[in-house]
Amino acid sequence: MAAGKFITIEGTEGVGKSTNLAFVHDWLTARGIDVLVTREPGGTPLAEQLRELLLATREEPVAHNAELLMVFAARAQHLEQVVKPALAQGRWVLCDRFTDATYAYQGGGRGLDKTVISELEQLVQGALRPDLTLVLDIEPELGLQRAAARAELDRFEREDIAFFNRVRQAYRERAEANPAHYAQVDAGQPLSDVQSDIEACLKRLLSKPF
Ligand code: Z5A
């Protein structure tokens, strides 16, 4: 059986990942593709507990390396329990955030060494990389306005705008360095235009699998 495809969706706060994840799921399902939807950090009971620890606001400052290792601990569990078995069964996996978020938030945002992130990526993932990463791009101010309309802010959402500008820049650099596997979408557009652009990316993926 052919292995399934692995698609990830990325971007800064309030960029519309959840909204467009549902769109991608419905678009693929309508074409007869069996899609598993999941998220990071999270996707298994243990990884969801690590997510709670990671996002909770707390008085104790969180060491940047502790944050990095929690993200990869959750990822290791998620990959073994959920992602790899699904791909091996021929299912497609659609994941809300993945390792690009680590390069963007812990690398760009926190300033951690990308070589260390790359070493952990190799340890935890081996050769596994997404087939397609959709990077939804938006002015961080606009995304935060959208996000602020919702629930209480988590530990990341309390960061300042300079942090989110660094995160955005890191995403853009990764997408521009590897256009065969990344697509950047202007998420500041009206939703129907964002989804037309995403649809074009999905058609390319289906017509010319990489
Ligand atoms: N994190 C990390 O540091 N390192 C890692 O390796 C990983 C994660 C994997 C949790 O992520 C945190 O984990 C994250 C980084 C860190 N930082 N934070 N916070 P998350 O994905 O759960 O958190 P989030 O970015 O805040 O996601 P979200 O809350 O689900 O937002 P979203 O999915 O991007 O947005 P949305 O809910 O789809 O849309 C927001 C609103 O905008 C909503 O009302 C929509 O109806 C509206 N919307 C969407 N698109 C449009 C357009 N085009 N026009 C107008 N309005 C729109």
PDB file of C-alpha atoms and ligand atoms in Angstrom:
ATOM      1  CA  MET A   1       0.000   0.000   0.000  1.00  0.00           C
ATOM      2  CA  ALA A   2       1.326   3.495  -0.870  1.00  0.00           C
ATOM      3  CA  ALA A   3       2.135   5.644   2.132  1.00  0.00           C
ATOM      4  CA  GLY A   4      -0.174   8.608   2.688  1.00  0.00           C
ATOM      5  CA  LYS A   5       0.832  12.232   2.341  1.00  0.00           C
ATOM      6  CA  PHE A   6       1.736  14.443   5.266  1.00  0.00           C
ATOM      7  CA  ILE A   7       0.448  18.034   5.125  1.00  0.00           C
ATOM      8  CA  THR A   8       1.109  20.626   7.806  1.00  0.00           C
ATOM      9  CA  ILE A   9      -0.382  24.085   8.320  1.00  0.00           C
ATOM     10  CA  GLU A  10       1.628  26.840   9.964  1.00  0.00           C
ATOM     11  CA  GLY A  11       1.558  30.518  10.778  1.00  0.00           C
ATOM     12  CA  THR A  12       1.521  33.067  13.562  1.00  0.00           C
ATOM     13  CA  GLU A  13      -1.365  33.610  16.003  1.00  0.00           C
ATOM     14  CA  GLY A  14      -4.862  34.060  14.608  1.00  0.00           C
ATOM     15  CA  VAL A  15      -3.695  33.497  11.043  1.00  0.00           C
ATOM     16  CA  GLY A  16      -6.598  31.137  10.351  1.00  0.00           C
ATOM     17  CA  LYS A  17      -5.004  27.702  10.709  1.00  0.00           C
ATOM     18  CA  SER A  18      -8.030  26.073  12.341  1.00  0.00           C
ATOM     19  CA  THR A  19     -10.409  27.618   9.825  1.00  0.00           C
ATOM     20  CA  ASN A  20      -8.346  26.489   6.854  1.00  0.00           C
ATOM     21  CA  LEU A  21      -7.500  23.094   8.318  1.00  0.00           C
ATOM     22  CA  ALA A  22     -11.215  22.315   8.141  1.00  0.00           C
ATOM     23  CA  PHE A  23     -11.275  23.569   4.544  1.00  0.00           C
ATOM     24  CA  VAL A  24      -8.339  21.335   3.545  1.00  0.00           C
ATOM     25  CA  HIS A  25      -9.898  18.353   5.295  1.00  0.00           C
ATOM     26  CA  ASP A  26     -13.215  18.819   3.490  1.00  0.00           C
ATOM     27  CA  TRP A  27     -11.513  19.426   0.133  1.00  0.00           C
ATOM     28  CA  LEU A  28      -9.452  16.226   0.357  1.00  0.00           C
ATOM     29  CA  THR A  29     -12.303  14.141   1.769  1.00  0.00           C
ATOM     30  CA  ALA A  30     -14.547  15.238  -1.108  1.00  0.00           C
ATOM     31  CA  ARG A  31     -11.961  13.683  -3.440  1.00  0.00           C
ATOM     32  CA  GLY A  32     -12.136  10.328  -1.663  1.00  0.00           C
ATOM     33  CA  ILE A  33      -8.953  10.761   0.380  1.00  0.00           C
ATOM     34  CA  ASP A  34      -8.904   9.306   3.893  1.00  0.00           C
ATOM     35  CA  VAL A  35      -7.559  12.134   6.077  1.00  0.00           C
ATOM     36  CA  LEU A  36      -6.506  12.064   9.715  1.00  0.00           C
ATOM     37  CA  VAL A  37      -6.579  15.511  11.329  1.00  0.00           C
ATOM     38  CA  THR A  38      -4.291  16.128  14.274  1.00  0.00           C
ATOM     39  CA  ARG A  39      -2.265  18.869  15.920  1.00  0.00           C
ATOM     40  CA  GLU A  40       0.973  19.767  17.651  1.00  0.00           C
ATOM     41  CA  PRO A  41       1.770  20.038  20.387  1.00  0.00           C
ATOM     42  CA  GLY A  42      -0.748  17.313  21.118  1.00  0.00           C
ATOM     43  CA  GLY A  43      -2.520  14.550  19.271  1.00  0.00           C
ATOM     44  CA  THR A  44      -2.225  11.838  21.986  1.00  0.00           C
ATOM     45  CA  PRO A  45      -3.230  11.940  25.665  1.00  0.00           C
ATOM     46  CA  LEU A  46       0.385  12.311  26.816  1.00  0.00           C
ATOM     47  CA  ALA A  47       1.221  14.894  24.158  1.00  0.00           C
ATOM     48  CA  GLU A  48      -1.940  16.860  25.047  1.00  0.00           C
ATOM     49  CA  GLN A  49      -0.764  16.942  28.682  1.00  0.00           C
ATOM     50  CA  LEU A  50       2.577  18.302  27.517  1.00  0.00           C
ATOM     51  CA  ARG A  51       0.679  20.904  25.468  1.00  0.00           C
ATOM     52  CA  GLU A  52      -1.161  22.071  28.586  1.00  0.00           C
ATOM     53  CA  LEU A  53       2.140  22.388  30.462  1.00  0.00           C
ATOM     54  CA  LEU A  54       3.653  24.295  27.552  1.00  0.00           C
ATOM     55  CA  LEU A  55       0.830  26.805  27.078  1.00  0.00           C
ATOM     56  CA  ALA A  56      -0.089  27.460  30.719  1.00  0.00           C
ATOM     57  CA  THR A  57       0.819  30.867  32.060  1.00  0.00           C
ATOM     58  CA  ARG A  58       2.870  30.533  35.247  1.00  0.00           C
ATOM     59  CA  GLU A  59       4.973  32.669  37.554  1.00  0.00           C
ATOM     60  CA  GLU A  60       8.047  30.466  37.163  1.00  0.00           C
ATOM     61  CA  PRO A  61       9.914  31.482  33.999  1.00  0.00           C
ATOM     62  CA  VAL A  62      10.173  28.619  31.512  1.00  0.00           C
ATOM     63  CA  ALA A  63      13.749  27.952  30.386  1.00  0.00           C
ATOM     64  CA  HIS A  64      13.971  28.088  26.600  1.00  0.00           C
ATOM     65  CA  ASN A  65      15.608  24.667  26.424  1.00  0.00           C
ATOM     66  CA  ALA A  66      12.873  23.211  28.660  1.00  0.00           C
ATOM     67  CA  GLU A  67      10.298  24.588  26.207  1.00  0.00           C
ATOM     68  CA  LEU A  68      12.215  23.133  23.265  1.00  0.00           C
ATOM     69  CA  LEU A  69      12.470  19.693  24.847  1.00  0.00           C
ATOM     70  CA  MET A  70       8.778  19.655  25.822  1.00  0.00           C
ATOM     71  CA  VAL A  71       7.843  20.398  22.216  1.00  0.00           C
ATOM     72  CA  PHE A  72      10.015  17.567  20.942  1.00  0.00           C
ATOM     73  CA  ALA A  73       8.879  15.167  23.689  1.00  0.00           C
ATOM     74  CA  ALA A  74       5.276  15.738  22.607  1.00  0.00           C
ATOM     75  CA  ARG A  75       6.311  15.322  18.961  1.00  0.00           C
ATOM     76  CA  ALA A  76       8.115  12.029  19.595  1.00  0.00           C
ATOM     77  CA  GLN A  77       4.998  10.581  21.225  1.00  0.00           C
ATOM     78  CA  HIS A  78       2.672  11.945  18.542  1.00  0.00           C
ATOM     79  CA  LEU A  79       4.788  10.587  15.701  1.00  0.00           C
ATOM     80  CA  GLU A  80       5.074   7.087  17.143  1.00  0.00           C
ATOM     81  CA  GLN A  81       1.456   6.747  18.264  1.00  0.00           C
ATOM     82  CA  VAL A  82      -0.435   8.604  15.552  1.00  0.00           C
ATOM     83  CA  VAL A  83       1.376  10.034  12.542  1.00  0.00           C
ATOM     84  CA  LYS A  84       3.636   7.183  11.450  1.00  0.00           C
ATOM     85  CA  PRO A  85       0.988   4.444  11.845  1.00  0.00           C
ATOM     86  CA  ALA A  86      -1.551   6.498   9.867  1.00  0.00           C
ATOM     87  CA  LEU A  87       0.882   7.204   7.021  1.00  0.00           C
ATOM     88  CA  ALA A  88       1.892   3.537   6.946  1.00  0.00           C
ATOM     89  CA  GLN A  89      -1.775   2.581   6.520  1.00  0.00           C
ATOM     90  CA  GLY A  90      -2.005   4.862   3.484  1.00  0.00           C
ATOM     91  CA  ARG A  91      -3.971   7.585   5.274  1.00  0.00           C
ATOM     92  CA  TRP A  92      -3.165  11.229   4.725  1.00  0.00           C
ATOM     93  CA  VAL A  93      -2.231  13.204   7.815  1.00  0.00           C
ATOM     94  CA  LEU A  94      -3.194  16.847   8.156  1.00  0.00           C
ATOM     95  CA  CYS A  95      -1.442  18.432  11.118  1.00  0.00           C
ATOM     96  CA  ASP A  96      -2.030  21.843  12.717  1.00  0.00           C
ATOM     97  CA  ARG A  97       1.598  22.905  13.262  1.00  0.00           C
ATOM     98  CA  PHE A  98       4.719  20.712  13.229  1.00  0.00           C
ATOM     99  CA  THR A  99       8.486  21.204  13.364  1.00  0.00           C
ATOM    100  CA  ASP A 100       8.408  24.424  11.347  1.00  0.00           C
ATOM    101  CA  ALA A 101       6.705  25.904  14.411  1.00  0.00           C
ATOM    102  CA  THR A 102       9.750  24.904  16.469  1.00  0.00           C
ATOM    103  CA  TYR A 103      12.101  26.619  14.017  1.00  0.00           C
ATOM    104  CA  ALA A 104       9.798  29.657  14.036  1.00  0.00           C
ATOM    105  CA  TYR A 105       8.907  29.989  17.764  1.00  0.00           C
ATOM    106  CA  GLN A 106      11.885  28.454  19.565  1.00  0.00           C
ATOM    107  CA  GLY A 107      14.391  29.327  16.818  1.00  0.00           C
ATOM    108  CA  GLY A 108      13.140  32.684  15.503  1.00  0.00           C
ATOM    109  CA  GLY A 109      11.097  33.808  18.509  1.00  0.00           C
ATOM    110  CA  ARG A 110      13.310  32.621  21.388  1.00  0.00           C
ATOM    111  CA  GLY A 111      16.591  32.796  19.491  1.00  0.00           C
ATOM    112  CA  LEU A 112      17.635  29.170  20.067  1.00  0.00           C
ATOM    113  CA  ASP A 113      20.328  27.674  17.865  1.00  0.00           C
ATOM    114  CA  LYS A 114      18.845  26.177  14.698  1.00  0.00           C
ATOM    115  CA  THR A 115      21.563  23.521  14.617  1.00  0.00           C
ATOM    116  CA  VAL A 116      20.302  22.158  17.934  1.00  0.00           C
ATOM    117  CA  ILE A 117      16.722  22.147  16.613  1.00  0.00           C
ATOM    118  CA  SER A 118      17.912  20.333  13.521  1.00  0.00           C
ATOM    119  CA  GLU A 119      19.674  17.694  15.638  1.00  0.00           C
ATOM    120  CA  LEU A 120      16.525  17.090  17.685  1.00  0.00           C
ATOM    121  CA  GLU A 121      14.493  16.959  14.472  1.00  0.00           C
ATOM    122  CA  GLN A 122      16.803  14.238  13.174  1.00  0.00           C
ATOM    123  CA  LEU A 123      16.636  12.305  16.451  1.00  0.00           C
ATOM    124  CA  VAL A 124      12.846  12.404  16.708  1.00  0.00           C
ATOM    125  CA  GLN A 125      11.793  12.254  13.070  1.00  0.00           C
ATOM    126  CA  GLY A 126      14.581  10.499  11.219  1.00  0.00           C
ATOM    127  CA  ALA A 127      13.864  11.153   7.534  1.00  0.00           C
ATOM    128  CA  LEU A 128      10.189  12.030   8.037  1.00  0.00           C
ATOM    129  CA  ARG A 129       9.288  15.498   6.696  1.00  0.00           C
ATOM    130  CA  PRO A 130       5.957  16.914   5.519  1.00  0.00           C
ATOM    131  CA  ASP A 131       5.132  16.525   1.820  1.00  0.00           C
ATOM    132  CA  LEU A 132       3.550  19.963   1.848  1.00  0.00           C
ATOM    133  CA  THR A 133       3.627  22.765   4.405  1.00  0.00           C
ATOM    134  CA  LEU A 134       1.129  25.575   3.969  1.00  0.00           C
ATOM    135  CA  VAL A 135       2.532  28.700   5.608  1.00  0.00           C
ATOM    136  CA  LEU A 136      -0.285  31.152   6.199  1.00  0.00           C
ATOM    137  CA  ASP A 137       1.292  34.582   6.320  1.00  0.00           C
ATOM    138  CA  ILE A 138      -0.183  37.657   7.969  1.00  0.00           C
ATOM    139  CA  GLU A 139       0.899  40.887   9.631  1.00  0.00           C
ATOM    140  CA  PRO A 140       1.197  39.745  13.276  1.00  0.00           C
ATOM    141  CA  GLU A 141      -0.857  42.754  14.444  1.00  0.00           C
ATOM    142  CA  LEU A 142      -3.820  41.622  12.343  1.00  0.00           C
ATOM    143  CA  GLY A 143      -3.517  37.987  13.482  1.00  0.00           C
ATOM    144  CA  LEU A 144      -3.364  39.010  17.132  1.00  0.00           C
ATOM    145  CA  GLN A 145      -6.476  41.168  16.661  1.00  0.00           C
ATOM    146  CA  ARG A 146      -8.290  38.119  15.319  1.00  0.00           C
ATOM    147  CA  ALA A 147      -6.984  35.899  18.140  1.00  0.00           C
ATOM    148  CA  ALA A 148      -7.817  38.470  20.832  1.00  0.00           C
ATOM    149  CA  ALA A 149     -11.491  38.218  19.972  1.00  0.00           C
ATOM    150  CA  ARG A 150     -11.463  34.713  21.462  1.00  0.00           C
ATOM    151  CA  ALA A 151     -10.476  33.102  24.749  1.00  0.00           C
ATOM    152  CA  GLU A 152      -7.938  34.104  27.371  1.00  0.00           C
ATOM    153  CA  LEU A 153      -4.393  34.565  26.031  1.00  0.00           C
ATOM    154  CA  ASP A 154      -1.963  31.644  26.505  1.00  0.00           C
ATOM    155  CA  ARG A 155       1.743  31.931  27.385  1.00  0.00           C
ATOM    156  CA  PHE A 156       2.780  32.509  23.738  1.00  0.00           C
ATOM    157  CA  GLU A 157       0.010  34.943  22.925  1.00  0.00           C
ATOM    158  CA  ARG A 158       1.316  37.209  25.701  1.00  0.00           C
ATOM    159  CA  GLU A 159       4.595  37.772  23.837  1.00  0.00           C
ATOM    160  CA  ASP A 160       5.256  41.182  22.288  1.00  0.00           C
ATOM    161  CA  ILE A 161       4.959  42.088  18.628  1.00  0.00           C
ATOM    162  CA  ALA A 162       8.731  41.878  18.070  1.00  0.00           C
ATOM    163  CA  PHE A 163       8.552  38.197  19.042  1.00  0.00           C
ATOM    164  CA  PHE A 164       5.826  37.511  16.466  1.00  0.00           C
ATOM    165  CA  ASN A 165       7.708  39.436  13.798  1.00  0.00           C
ATOM    166  CA  ARG A 166      10.702  37.152  14.366  1.00  0.00           C
ATOM    167  CA  VAL A 167       8.435  34.096  14.238  1.00  0.00           C
ATOM    168  CA  ARG A 168       6.923  35.308  10.972  1.00  0.00           C
ATOM    169  CA  GLN A 169      10.341  36.006   9.482  1.00  0.00           C
ATOM    170  CA  ALA A 170      11.554  32.500  10.397  1.00  0.00           C
ATOM    171  CA  TYR A 171       8.530  30.937   8.670  1.00  0.00           C
ATOM    172  CA  ARG A 172       9.097  33.023   5.566  1.00  0.00           C
ATOM    173  CA  GLU A 173      12.767  32.090   5.382  1.00  0.00           C
ATOM    174  CA  ARG A 174      11.981  28.392   5.648  1.00  0.00           C
ATOM    175  CA  ALA A 175       9.266  28.584   2.995  1.00  0.00           C
ATOM    176  CA  GLU A 176      11.442  30.568   0.607  1.00  0.00           C
ATOM    177  CA  ALA A 177      14.407  28.212   1.065  1.00  0.00           C
ATOM    178  CA  ASN A 178      12.417  25.136   0.003  1.00  0.00           C
ATOM    179  CA  PRO A 179       9.620  26.074  -2.441  1.00  0.00           C
ATOM    180  CA  ALA A 180       9.173  22.451  -3.570  1.00  0.00           C
ATOM    181  CA  HIS A 181       7.676  21.529  -0.207  1.00  0.00           C
ATOM    182  CA  TYR A 182       6.277  24.830   1.052  1.00  0.00           C
ATOM    183  CA  ALA A 183       3.552  27.166  -0.133  1.00  0.00           C
ATOM    184  CA  GLN A 184       3.101  30.621   1.355  1.00  0.00           C
ATOM    185  CA  VAL A 185      -0.434  31.960   1.325  1.00  0.00           C
ATOM    186  CA  ASP A 186      -1.398  35.565   2.027  1.00  0.00           C
ATOM    187  CA  ALA A 187      -3.779  35.040   4.950  1.00  0.00           C
ATOM    188  CA  GLY A 188      -4.628  38.733   5.227  1.00  0.00           C
ATOM    189  CA  GLN A 189      -6.970  38.347   2.241  1.00  0.00           C
ATOM    190  CA  PRO A 190     -10.697  37.639   2.522  1.00  0.00           C
ATOM    191  CA  LEU A 191     -11.230  33.999   3.486  1.00  0.00           C
ATOM    192  CA  SER A 192     -12.560  33.002   0.042  1.00  0.00           C
ATOM    193  CA  ASP A 193      -9.340  34.242  -1.598  1.00  0.00           C
ATOM    194  CA  VAL A 194      -7.180  32.484   1.011  1.00  0.00           C
ATOM    195  CA  GLN A 195      -9.036  29.258   0.280  1.00  0.00           C
ATOM    196  CA  SER A 196      -8.715  29.671  -3.508  1.00  0.00           C
ATOM    197  CA  ASP A 197      -4.962  29.928  -3.046  1.00  0.00           C
ATOM    198  CA  ILE A 198      -4.917  26.863  -0.782  1.00  0.00           C
ATOM    199  CA  GLU A 199      -6.997  24.942  -3.310  1.00  0.00           C
ATOM    200  CA  ALA A 200      -4.421  25.735  -6.012  1.00  0.00           C
ATOM    201  CA  CYS A 201      -1.670  24.309  -3.766  1.00  0.00           C
ATOM    202  CA  LEU A 202      -3.677  21.140  -3.136  1.00  0.00           C
ATOM    203  CA  LYS A 203      -4.334  20.671  -6.856  1.00  0.00           C
ATOM    204  CA  ARG A 204      -0.604  20.919  -7.484  1.00  0.00           C
ATOM    205  CA  LEU A 205       0.048  18.331  -4.779  1.00  0.00           C
ATOM    206  CA  LEU A 206      -2.482  15.934  -6.291  1.00  0.00           C
ATOM    207  CA  SER A 207      -1.366  16.413  -9.882  1.00  0.00           C
ATOM    208  CA  LYS A 208       2.354  16.197  -9.224  1.00  0.00           C
ATOM    209  CA  PRO A 209       2.968  14.259  -6.023  1.00  0.00           C
ATOM    210  CA  PHE A 210       6.341  14.965  -4.516  1.00  0.00           C
TER     211      PHE A 210
HETATM  212  N1  Z5A B   1       4.337  25.981  19.517  1.00  0.00           N
HETATM  213  C1  Z5A B   1       5.698  26.153  19.656  1.00  0.00           C
HETATM  214  O1  Z5A B   1       6.134  27.102  20.299  1.00  0.00           O
HETATM  215  N2  Z5A B   1       6.549  25.257  19.078  1.00  0.00           N
HETATM  216  C2  Z5A B   1       6.108  24.185  18.374  1.00  0.00           C
HETATM  217  O2  Z5A B   1       6.931  23.406  17.872  1.00  0.00           O
HETATM  218  C3  Z5A B   1       4.698  24.019  18.228  1.00  0.00           C
HETATM  219  C4  Z5A B   1       3.832  24.937  18.801  1.00  0.00           C
HETATM  220  C5  Z5A B   1       4.177  22.846  17.451  1.00  0.00           C
HETATM  221  C6  Z5A B   1      -0.151  26.608  20.290  1.00  0.00           C
HETATM  222  O3  Z5A B   1      -0.470  26.646  18.966  1.00  0.00           O
HETATM  223  C7  Z5A B   1       1.169  27.266  20.554  1.00  0.00           C
HETATM  224  O4  Z5A B   1       2.222  26.298  20.513  1.00  0.00           O
HETATM  225  C8  Z5A B   1       1.548  28.279  19.512  1.00  0.00           C
HETATM  226  C9  Z5A B   1       3.032  28.064  19.241  1.00  0.00           C
HETATM  227  C10 Z5A B   1       3.416  26.945  20.135  1.00  0.00           C
HETATM  228  N3  Z5A B   1       1.412  29.574  19.989  1.00  0.00           N
HETATM  229  N4  Z5A B   1       0.434  30.077  20.500  1.00  0.00           N
HETATM  230  N5  Z5A B   1      -0.421  30.538  20.996  1.00  0.00           N
HETATM  231  P1  Z5A B   1      -1.950  26.788  18.442  1.00  0.00           P
HETATM  232  O5  Z5A B   1      -1.845  26.424  17.012  1.00  0.00           O
HETATM  233  O6  Z5A B   1      -2.910  26.041  19.251  1.00  0.00           O
HETATM  234  O7  Z5A B   1      -2.282  28.338  18.741  1.00  0.00           O
HETATM  235  P2  Z5A B   1      -2.738  29.463  17.795  1.00  0.00           P
HETATM  236  O8  Z5A B   1      -1.727  29.875  16.800  1.00  0.00           O
HETATM  237  O9  Z5A B   1      -3.160  30.529  18.722  1.00  0.00           O
HETATM  238  O10 Z5A B   1      -3.886  28.801  16.914  1.00  0.00           O
HETATM  239  P3  Z5A B   1      -5.360  29.096  16.905  1.00  0.00           P
HETATM  240  O11 Z5A B   1      -5.760  29.691  18.195  1.00  0.00           O
HETATM  241  O12 Z5A B   1      -6.072  27.838  16.569  1.00  0.00           O
HETATM  242  O13 Z5A B   1      -5.485  30.171  15.753  1.00  0.00           O
HETATM  243  P4  Z5A B   1      -5.698  29.943  14.198  1.00  0.00           P
HETATM  244  O14 Z5A B   1      -6.070  28.526  13.981  1.00  0.00           O
HETATM  245  O15 Z5A B   1      -4.591  30.413  13.385  1.00  0.00           O
HETATM  246  O16 Z5A B   1      -6.868  30.898  13.862  1.00  0.00           O
HETATM  247  P5  Z5A B   1      -8.442  30.572  13.571  1.00  0.00           P
HETATM  248  O17 Z5A B   1      -9.117  30.179  14.854  1.00  0.00           O
HETATM  249  O18 Z5A B   1      -8.649  29.734  12.387  1.00  0.00           O
HETATM  250  O19 Z5A B   1      -8.857  32.051  13.148  1.00  0.00           O
HETATM  251  C11 Z5A B   1      -8.833  33.116  14.068  1.00  0.00           C
HETATM  252  C12 Z5A B   1     -10.075  34.016  13.813  1.00  0.00           C
HETATM  253  O20 Z5A B   1      -9.894  34.675  12.567  1.00  0.00           O
HETATM  254  C13 Z5A B   1     -11.389  33.240  13.721  1.00  0.00           C
HETATM  255  O21 Z5A B   1     -12.379  34.020  14.291  1.00  0.00           O
HETATM  256  C14 Z5A B   1     -11.604  33.128  12.204  1.00  0.00           C
HETATM  257  O22 Z5A B   1     -12.966  33.067  11.866  1.00  0.00           O
HETATM  258  C15 Z5A B   1     -10.986  34.417  11.706  1.00  0.00           C
HETATM  259  N6  Z5A B   1     -10.435  34.322  10.337  1.00  0.00           N
HETATM  260  C16 Z5A B   1      -9.713  33.307   9.821  1.00  0.00           C
HETATM  261  N7  Z5A B   1      -9.331  33.587   8.545  1.00  0.00           N
HETATM  262  C17 Z5A B   1      -9.842  34.816   8.268  1.00  0.00           C
HETATM  263  C18 Z5A B   1      -9.785  35.656   7.115  1.00  0.00           C
HETATM  264  N8  Z5A B   1      -9.135  35.312   5.998  1.00  0.00           N
HETATM  265  N9  Z5A B   1     -10.395  36.865   7.188  1.00  0.00           N
HETATM  266  C19 Z5A B   1     -11.025  37.244   8.323  1.00  0.00           C
HETATM  267  N10 Z5A B   1     -11.123  36.496   9.445  1.00  0.00           N
HETATM  268  C20 Z5A B   1     -10.532  35.303   9.418  1.00  0.00           C
END
